[in-house]
Amino acid sequence: MMKVFLSSTAQDLVAYRRVADDTILRMSQDAVVMERFGPLPGEPVAECERKARESDVVVCIVAHRHGFVPDKGRGSITRREVEAAKAAGREVLVWIVADDFPWTEKKEQDLLTDPTVLADPGRIAEVAAGVQGLVDFKAWLRASFVCETFTTPDDLGRKIAVALGAAARRAINGQPTAAARAQNRGEIRIVHALQPAPHFHGREELVRELGA
């Protein structure tokens, strides 16, 4: 069994994350998703990075939101998760929404139509930085990994299933999975599928709440 970490923004990709999570579980893999993190002892961003590092595979999904940037100049939480996994030598599978796919969820630049944002030069600069950050993140992903596009949730689910099947076959012939390494250390892992709490709003809101 592989530990598969799901990395993405939350509020704009609810349906996509649900399908990705279900696909991972149906393939009998251990889905590591923020919706089921529960209480953790460390600082939120560090815990996300740690979980990405300790997984066998990171599934990264990127659409039109950059996401929360906890430390200016260090990238969004999603980018930091992917960077942590890459630095640890983990396999990273990346899907970026097709540029020509009609998108109905919020986009980063949509905030520039908000009158409260337009009335605040500081907020305008912040949104502009987010838009540029997303462009830079996608460029970095494409330069660092072989990425694939996606459209609908079902399209993404099918592509994740194919890619994880190939990753599982590589794992059989390669290094032991994170679950196997944990077993060798005498750890006990209980894996079960729970539905997200109804009040869950994503990592960005969690970080803001804890920092308040």
PDB file of C-alpha atoms in Angstrom:
ATOM      1  CA  MET A   1       0.000   0.000   0.000  1.00  0.00           C
ATOM      2  CA  MET A   2       1.262   3.457  -0.929  1.00  0.00           C
ATOM      3  CA  LYS A   3       0.704   6.649   1.012  1.00  0.00           C
ATOM      4  CA  VAL A   4      -0.710   9.137  -1.492  1.00  0.00           C
ATOM      5  CA  PHE A   5      -0.761  12.791  -0.426  1.00  0.00           C
ATOM      6  CA  LEU A   6      -3.338  15.040  -2.110  1.00  0.00           C
ATOM      7  CA  SER A   7      -2.045  18.585  -2.605  1.00  0.00           C
ATOM      8  CA  SER A   8      -4.217  21.409  -3.960  1.00  0.00           C
ATOM      9  CA  THR A   9      -6.175  24.480  -3.018  1.00  0.00           C
ATOM     10  CA  ALA A  10      -9.465  23.595  -1.333  1.00  0.00           C
ATOM     11  CA  GLN A  11     -12.499  25.783  -1.867  1.00  0.00           C
ATOM     12  CA  ASP A  12     -12.267  25.920  -5.682  1.00  0.00           C
ATOM     13  CA  LEU A  13     -11.550  22.197  -6.075  1.00  0.00           C
ATOM     14  CA  VAL A  14     -14.040  20.551  -3.701  1.00  0.00           C
ATOM     15  CA  ALA A  15     -15.538  18.193  -6.303  1.00  0.00           C
ATOM     16  CA  TYR A  16     -12.130  17.399  -7.766  1.00  0.00           C
ATOM     17  CA  ARG A  17     -10.605  16.604  -4.378  1.00  0.00           C
ATOM     18  CA  ARG A  18     -13.575  14.370  -3.540  1.00  0.00           C
ATOM     19  CA  VAL A  19     -13.097  12.368  -6.740  1.00  0.00           C
ATOM     20  CA  ALA A  20      -9.325  12.187  -6.269  1.00  0.00           C
ATOM     21  CA  ASP A  21      -9.722  10.986  -2.668  1.00  0.00           C
ATOM     22  CA  ASP A  22     -12.290   8.376  -3.695  1.00  0.00           C
ATOM     23  CA  THR A  23     -10.064   7.168  -6.534  1.00  0.00           C
ATOM     24  CA  ILE A  24      -7.080   6.721  -4.209  1.00  0.00           C
ATOM     25  CA  LEU A  25      -9.156   4.773  -1.688  1.00  0.00           C
ATOM     26  CA  ARG A  26     -10.815   2.594  -4.333  1.00  0.00           C
ATOM     27  CA  MET A  27      -7.350   1.608  -5.518  1.00  0.00           C
ATOM     28  CA  SER A  28      -6.652   0.352  -1.962  1.00  0.00           C
ATOM     29  CA  GLN A  29      -4.063   3.041  -1.273  1.00  0.00           C
ATOM     30  CA  ASP A  30      -3.700   5.199   1.830  1.00  0.00           C
ATOM     31  CA  ALA A  31      -5.130   8.643   0.985  1.00  0.00           C
ATOM     32  CA  VAL A  32      -3.440  11.425   2.966  1.00  0.00           C
ATOM     33  CA  VAL A  33      -5.880  14.347   2.705  1.00  0.00           C
ATOM     34  CA  MET A  34      -6.201  17.509   4.778  1.00  0.00           C
ATOM     35  CA  GLU A  35      -9.900  16.864   5.331  1.00  0.00           C
ATOM     36  CA  ARG A  36      -8.918  13.995   7.659  1.00  0.00           C
ATOM     37  CA  PHE A  37      -5.755  15.357   9.262  1.00  0.00           C
ATOM     38  CA  GLY A  38      -7.370  15.832  12.662  1.00  0.00           C
ATOM     39  CA  PRO A  39      -5.404  17.574  15.447  1.00  0.00           C
ATOM     40  CA  LEU A  40      -1.641  17.667  14.914  1.00  0.00           C
ATOM     41  CA  PRO A  41       1.127  18.775  17.297  1.00  0.00           C
ATOM     42  CA  GLY A  42       3.072  21.019  14.948  1.00  0.00           C
ATOM     43  CA  GLU A  43       2.583  24.295  13.100  1.00  0.00           C
ATOM     44  CA  PRO A  44       0.110  23.835  10.195  1.00  0.00           C
ATOM     45  CA  VAL A  45       2.441  24.548   7.274  1.00  0.00           C
ATOM     46  CA  ALA A  46       5.233  22.421   8.746  1.00  0.00           C
ATOM     47  CA  GLU A  47       2.804  19.545   9.273  1.00  0.00           C
ATOM     48  CA  CYS A  48       1.643  19.755   5.647  1.00  0.00           C
ATOM     49  CA  GLU A  49       5.250  19.687   4.466  1.00  0.00           C
ATOM     50  CA  ARG A  50       6.053  16.765   6.765  1.00  0.00           C
ATOM     51  CA  LYS A  51       3.107  14.702   5.566  1.00  0.00           C
ATOM     52  CA  ALA A  52       4.050  15.361   1.931  1.00  0.00           C
ATOM     53  CA  ARG A  53       7.649  14.348   2.654  1.00  0.00           C
ATOM     54  CA  GLU A  54       6.576  11.137   4.383  1.00  0.00           C
ATOM     55  CA  SER A  55       4.250  10.005   1.584  1.00  0.00           C
ATOM     56  CA  ASP A  56       5.220   7.784  -1.338  1.00  0.00           C
ATOM     57  CA  VAL A  57       3.390   9.810  -3.967  1.00  0.00           C
ATOM     58  CA  VAL A  58       2.085  13.374  -4.057  1.00  0.00           C
ATOM     59  CA  VAL A  59      -0.878  14.083  -6.326  1.00  0.00           C
ATOM     60  CA  CYS A  60      -0.859  17.814  -7.110  1.00  0.00           C
ATOM     61  CA  ILE A  61      -3.931  19.439  -8.681  1.00  0.00           C
ATOM     62  CA  VAL A  62      -3.760  23.058  -9.870  1.00  0.00           C
ATOM     63  CA  ALA A  63      -6.533  25.164 -11.383  1.00  0.00           C
ATOM     64  CA  HIS A  64      -6.972  28.952 -11.233  1.00  0.00           C
ATOM     65  CA  ARG A  65      -6.263  29.755  -7.565  1.00  0.00           C
ATOM     66  CA  HIS A  66      -2.820  30.328  -6.094  1.00  0.00           C
ATOM     67  CA  GLY A  67      -3.823  29.633  -2.522  1.00  0.00           C
ATOM     68  CA  PHE A  68      -2.693  30.997   0.822  1.00  0.00           C
ATOM     69  CA  VAL A  69       0.919  32.199   1.136  1.00  0.00           C
ATOM     70  CA  PRO A  70       1.844  31.925   4.835  1.00  0.00           C
ATOM     71  CA  ASP A  71       5.311  33.477   4.429  1.00  0.00           C
ATOM     72  CA  LYS A  72       5.835  36.112   1.758  1.00  0.00           C
ATOM     73  CA  GLY A  73       8.363  35.031  -0.830  1.00  0.00           C
ATOM     74  CA  ARG A  74       8.200  31.326   0.026  1.00  0.00           C
ATOM     75  CA  GLY A  75       5.261  30.281  -2.148  1.00  0.00           C
ATOM     76  CA  SER A  76       1.780  28.957  -1.440  1.00  0.00           C
ATOM     77  CA  ILE A  77       1.126  26.015   0.874  1.00  0.00           C
ATOM     78  CA  THR A  78       0.532  23.781  -2.160  1.00  0.00           C
ATOM     79  CA  ARG A  79       3.883  24.742  -3.668  1.00  0.00           C
ATOM     80  CA  ARG A  80       5.664  24.166  -0.377  1.00  0.00           C
ATOM     81  CA  GLU A  81       4.122  20.700  -0.085  1.00  0.00           C
ATOM     82  CA  VAL A  82       5.317  19.799  -3.577  1.00  0.00           C
ATOM     83  CA  GLU A  83       8.765  21.265  -2.937  1.00  0.00           C
ATOM     84  CA  ALA A  84       9.058  19.254   0.291  1.00  0.00           C
ATOM     85  CA  ALA A  85       8.108  16.034  -1.490  1.00  0.00           C
ATOM     86  CA  LYS A  86      10.487  16.715  -4.379  1.00  0.00           C
ATOM     87  CA  ALA A  87      13.374  17.468  -2.017  1.00  0.00           C
ATOM     88  CA  ALA A  88      12.696  14.172  -0.204  1.00  0.00           C
ATOM     89  CA  GLY A  89      12.816  12.262  -3.486  1.00  0.00           C
ATOM     90  CA  ARG A  90       9.132  11.389  -3.510  1.00  0.00           C
ATOM     91  CA  GLU A  91       7.179  10.821  -6.709  1.00  0.00           C
ATOM     92  CA  VAL A  92       5.095  13.867  -7.679  1.00  0.00           C
ATOM     93  CA  LEU A  93       2.217  13.540 -10.156  1.00  0.00           C
ATOM     94  CA  VAL A  94       0.873  16.874 -11.420  1.00  0.00           C
ATOM     95  CA  TRP A  95      -2.392  17.795 -13.107  1.00  0.00           C
ATOM     96  CA  ILE A  96      -3.057  21.345 -14.316  1.00  0.00           C
ATOM     97  CA  VAL A  97      -6.493  22.353 -15.577  1.00  0.00           C
ATOM     98  CA  ALA A  98      -6.661  22.769 -19.347  1.00  0.00           C
ATOM     99  CA  ASP A  99      -6.420  26.434 -20.349  1.00  0.00           C
ATOM    100  CA  ASP A 100      -9.426  26.177 -22.677  1.00  0.00           C
ATOM    101  CA  PHE A 101     -11.711  24.353 -20.243  1.00  0.00           C
ATOM    102  CA  PRO A 102     -14.698  26.519 -19.152  1.00  0.00           C
ATOM    103  CA  TRP A 103     -14.141  27.177 -15.441  1.00  0.00           C
ATOM    104  CA  THR A 104     -17.061  28.144 -13.212  1.00  0.00           C
ATOM    105  CA  GLU A 105     -15.266  28.297  -9.857  1.00  0.00           C
ATOM    106  CA  LYS A 106     -13.438  31.389  -8.633  1.00  0.00           C
ATOM    107  CA  LYS A 107     -10.196  32.451 -10.273  1.00  0.00           C
ATOM    108  CA  GLU A 108      -7.387  34.394  -8.650  1.00  0.00           C
ATOM    109  CA  GLN A 109      -7.990  37.442 -10.846  1.00  0.00           C
ATOM    110  CA  ASP A 110     -11.719  37.527 -10.027  1.00  0.00           C
ATOM    111  CA  LEU A 111     -10.863  39.457  -6.875  1.00  0.00           C
ATOM    112  CA  LEU A 112      -9.937  42.416  -9.061  1.00  0.00           C
ATOM    113  CA  THR A 113     -13.661  42.920  -9.747  1.00  0.00           C
ATOM    114  CA  ASP A 114     -14.432  43.250  -6.026  1.00  0.00           C
ATOM    115  CA  PRO A 115     -15.138  46.950  -5.199  1.00  0.00           C
ATOM    116  CA  THR A 116     -13.582  46.575  -1.744  1.00  0.00           C
ATOM    117  CA  VAL A 117     -10.370  45.314  -3.327  1.00  0.00           C
ATOM    118  CA  LEU A 118     -10.335  48.029  -5.984  1.00  0.00           C
ATOM    119  CA  ALA A 119     -10.660  50.666  -3.275  1.00  0.00           C
ATOM    120  CA  ASP A 120      -7.522  49.417  -1.505  1.00  0.00           C
ATOM    121  CA  PRO A 121      -4.167  49.741  -3.349  1.00  0.00           C
ATOM    122  CA  GLY A 122      -2.601  47.317  -0.916  1.00  0.00           C
ATOM    123  CA  ARG A 123      -5.194  44.645  -1.698  1.00  0.00           C
ATOM    124  CA  ILE A 124      -4.776  45.255  -5.439  1.00  0.00           C
ATOM    125  CA  ALA A 125      -1.041  44.626  -5.083  1.00  0.00           C
ATOM    126  CA  GLU A 126      -1.751  41.519  -3.031  1.00  0.00           C
ATOM    127  CA  VAL A 127      -4.115  40.087  -5.673  1.00  0.00           C
ATOM    128  CA  ALA A 128      -1.667  40.932  -8.463  1.00  0.00           C
ATOM    129  CA  ALA A 129       1.045  39.085  -6.550  1.00  0.00           C
ATOM    130  CA  GLY A 130      -1.277  36.093  -6.243  1.00  0.00           C
ATOM    131  CA  VAL A 131      -1.977  36.056  -9.984  1.00  0.00           C
ATOM    132  CA  GLN A 132       1.743  36.231 -10.764  1.00  0.00           C
ATOM    133  CA  GLY A 133       2.474  33.625  -8.114  1.00  0.00           C
ATOM    134  CA  LEU A 134       0.084  31.198  -9.800  1.00  0.00           C
ATOM    135  CA  VAL A 135       1.710  31.821 -13.205  1.00  0.00           C
ATOM    136  CA  ASP A 136       5.154  31.211 -11.692  1.00  0.00           C
ATOM    137  CA  PHE A 137       3.969  28.068  -9.875  1.00  0.00           C
ATOM    138  CA  LYS A 138       2.550  26.520 -13.045  1.00  0.00           C
ATOM    139  CA  ALA A 139       5.737  27.384 -14.936  1.00  0.00           C
ATOM    140  CA  TRP A 140       7.847  25.765 -12.216  1.00  0.00           C
ATOM    141  CA  LEU A 141       5.668  22.639 -12.214  1.00  0.00           C
ATOM    142  CA  ARG A 142       5.926  22.278 -15.981  1.00  0.00           C
ATOM    143  CA  ALA A 143       9.706  22.721 -15.813  1.00  0.00           C
ATOM    144  CA  SER A 144      10.119  20.269 -12.935  1.00  0.00           C
ATOM    145  CA  PHE A 145       7.665  17.474 -13.815  1.00  0.00           C
ATOM    146  CA  VAL A 146       5.867  15.900 -16.746  1.00  0.00           C
ATOM    147  CA  CYS A 147       2.418  17.401 -16.162  1.00  0.00           C
ATOM    148  CA  GLU A 148      -0.963  16.377 -17.548  1.00  0.00           C
ATOM    149  CA  THR A 149      -4.059  18.502 -18.087  1.00  0.00           C
ATOM    150  CA  PHE A 150      -7.547  17.773 -16.777  1.00  0.00           C
ATOM    151  CA  THR A 151     -11.062  19.039 -17.358  1.00  0.00           C
ATOM    152  CA  THR A 152     -13.986  17.545 -15.391  1.00  0.00           C
ATOM    153  CA  PRO A 153     -13.775  15.725 -12.042  1.00  0.00           C
ATOM    154  CA  ASP A 154     -14.425  12.403 -13.817  1.00  0.00           C
ATOM    155  CA  ASP A 155     -11.658  13.119 -16.312  1.00  0.00           C
ATOM    156  CA  LEU A 156      -9.262  13.822 -13.451  1.00  0.00           C
ATOM    157  CA  GLY A 157     -10.336  10.693 -11.578  1.00  0.00           C
ATOM    158  CA  ARG A 158      -9.650   8.449 -14.566  1.00  0.00           C
ATOM    159  CA  LYS A 159      -6.232   9.983 -15.124  1.00  0.00           C
ATOM    160  CA  ILE A 160      -5.281   9.660 -11.460  1.00  0.00           C
ATOM    161  CA  ALA A 161      -6.315   5.993 -11.498  1.00  0.00           C
ATOM    162  CA  VAL A 162      -4.086   5.265 -14.500  1.00  0.00           C
ATOM    163  CA  ALA A 163      -1.109   7.162 -13.064  1.00  0.00           C
ATOM    164  CA  LEU A 164      -1.394   5.592  -9.606  1.00  0.00           C
ATOM    165  CA  GLY A 165      -1.647   2.140 -11.157  1.00  0.00           C
ATOM    166  CA  ALA A 166       1.657   2.786 -12.907  1.00  0.00           C
ATOM    167  CA  ALA A 167       3.172   4.215  -9.720  1.00  0.00           C
ATOM    168  CA  ALA A 168       2.108   1.118  -7.770  1.00  0.00           C
ATOM    169  CA  ARG A 169       3.804  -1.121 -10.324  1.00  0.00           C
ATOM    170  CA  ARG A 170       6.974   0.954 -10.055  1.00  0.00           C
ATOM    171  CA  ALA A 171       6.847   0.675  -6.276  1.00  0.00           C
ATOM    172  CA  ILE A 172       6.613  -3.111  -6.453  1.00  0.00           C
ATOM    173  CA  ASN A 173       9.850  -3.193  -8.425  1.00  0.00           C
ATOM    174  CA  GLY A 174      11.561  -0.392  -6.557  1.00  0.00           C
ATOM    175  CA  GLN A 175      11.926   1.016  -3.080  1.00  0.00           C
ATOM    176  CA  PRO A 176       9.573   0.036  -0.224  1.00  0.00           C
ATOM    177  CA  THR A 177       6.540   2.223   0.304  1.00  0.00           C
ATOM    178  CA  ALA A 178       6.081   4.524   3.286  1.00  0.00           C
ATOM    179  CA  ALA A 179       3.648   2.007   4.796  1.00  0.00           C
ATOM    180  CA  ALA A 180       6.248  -0.749   4.494  1.00  0.00           C
ATOM    181  CA  ARG A 181       8.908   1.455   6.052  1.00  0.00           C
ATOM    182  CA  ALA A 182       6.564   2.218   8.956  1.00  0.00           C
ATOM    183  CA  GLN A 183       5.861  -1.490   9.422  1.00  0.00           C
ATOM    184  CA  ASN A 184       9.586  -2.185   9.515  1.00  0.00           C
ATOM    185  CA  ARG A 185       9.863   0.365  12.321  1.00  0.00           C
ATOM    186  CA  GLY A 186       7.121  -1.386  14.238  1.00  0.00           C
ATOM    187  CA  GLU A 187       4.491   1.310  13.714  1.00  0.00           C
ATOM    188  CA  ILE A 188       0.794   0.446  13.493  1.00  0.00           C
ATOM    189  CA  ARG A 189      -1.286   2.314  10.930  1.00  0.00           C
ATOM    190  CA  ILE A 190      -5.079   2.210  10.774  1.00  0.00           C
ATOM    191  CA  VAL A 191      -6.511   3.367   7.463  1.00  0.00           C
ATOM    192  CA  HIS A 192     -10.188   4.190   7.108  1.00  0.00           C
ATOM    193  CA  ALA A 193     -12.267   6.439   4.908  1.00  0.00           C
ATOM    194  CA  LEU A 194     -14.097   9.225   6.718  1.00  0.00           C
ATOM    195  CA  GLN A 195     -16.188  11.938   5.163  1.00  0.00           C
ATOM    196  CA  PRO A 196     -14.921  15.505   5.649  1.00  0.00           C
ATOM    197  CA  ALA A 197     -16.395  17.432   8.535  1.00  0.00           C
ATOM    198  CA  PRO A 198     -19.208  19.709   7.302  1.00  0.00           C
ATOM    199  CA  HIS A 199     -17.456  22.758   8.695  1.00  0.00           C
ATOM    200  CA  PHE A 200     -14.152  22.108   6.912  1.00  0.00           C
ATOM    201  CA  HIS A 201     -13.029  25.104   4.832  1.00  0.00           C
ATOM    202  CA  GLY A 202      -9.476  24.169   3.735  1.00  0.00           C
ATOM    203  CA  ARG A 203      -5.898  24.725   4.853  1.00  0.00           C
ATOM    204  CA  GLU A 204      -5.964  28.435   4.176  1.00  0.00           C
ATOM    205  CA  GLU A 205      -8.805  29.018   6.625  1.00  0.00           C
ATOM    206  CA  LEU A 206      -7.161  26.656   9.139  1.00  0.00           C
ATOM    207  CA  VAL A 207      -3.892  28.573   9.028  1.00  0.00           C
ATOM    208  CA  ARG A 208      -5.715  31.890   9.395  1.00  0.00           C
ATOM    209  CA  GLU A 209      -7.775  30.607  12.352  1.00  0.00           C
ATOM    210  CA  LEU A 210      -4.724  29.254  14.176  1.00  0.00           C
ATOM    211  CA  GLY A 211      -2.804  32.446  13.525  1.00  0.00           C
ATOM    212  CA  ALA A 212      -5.615  34.681  14.755  1.00  0.00           C
TER     213      ALA A 212
END
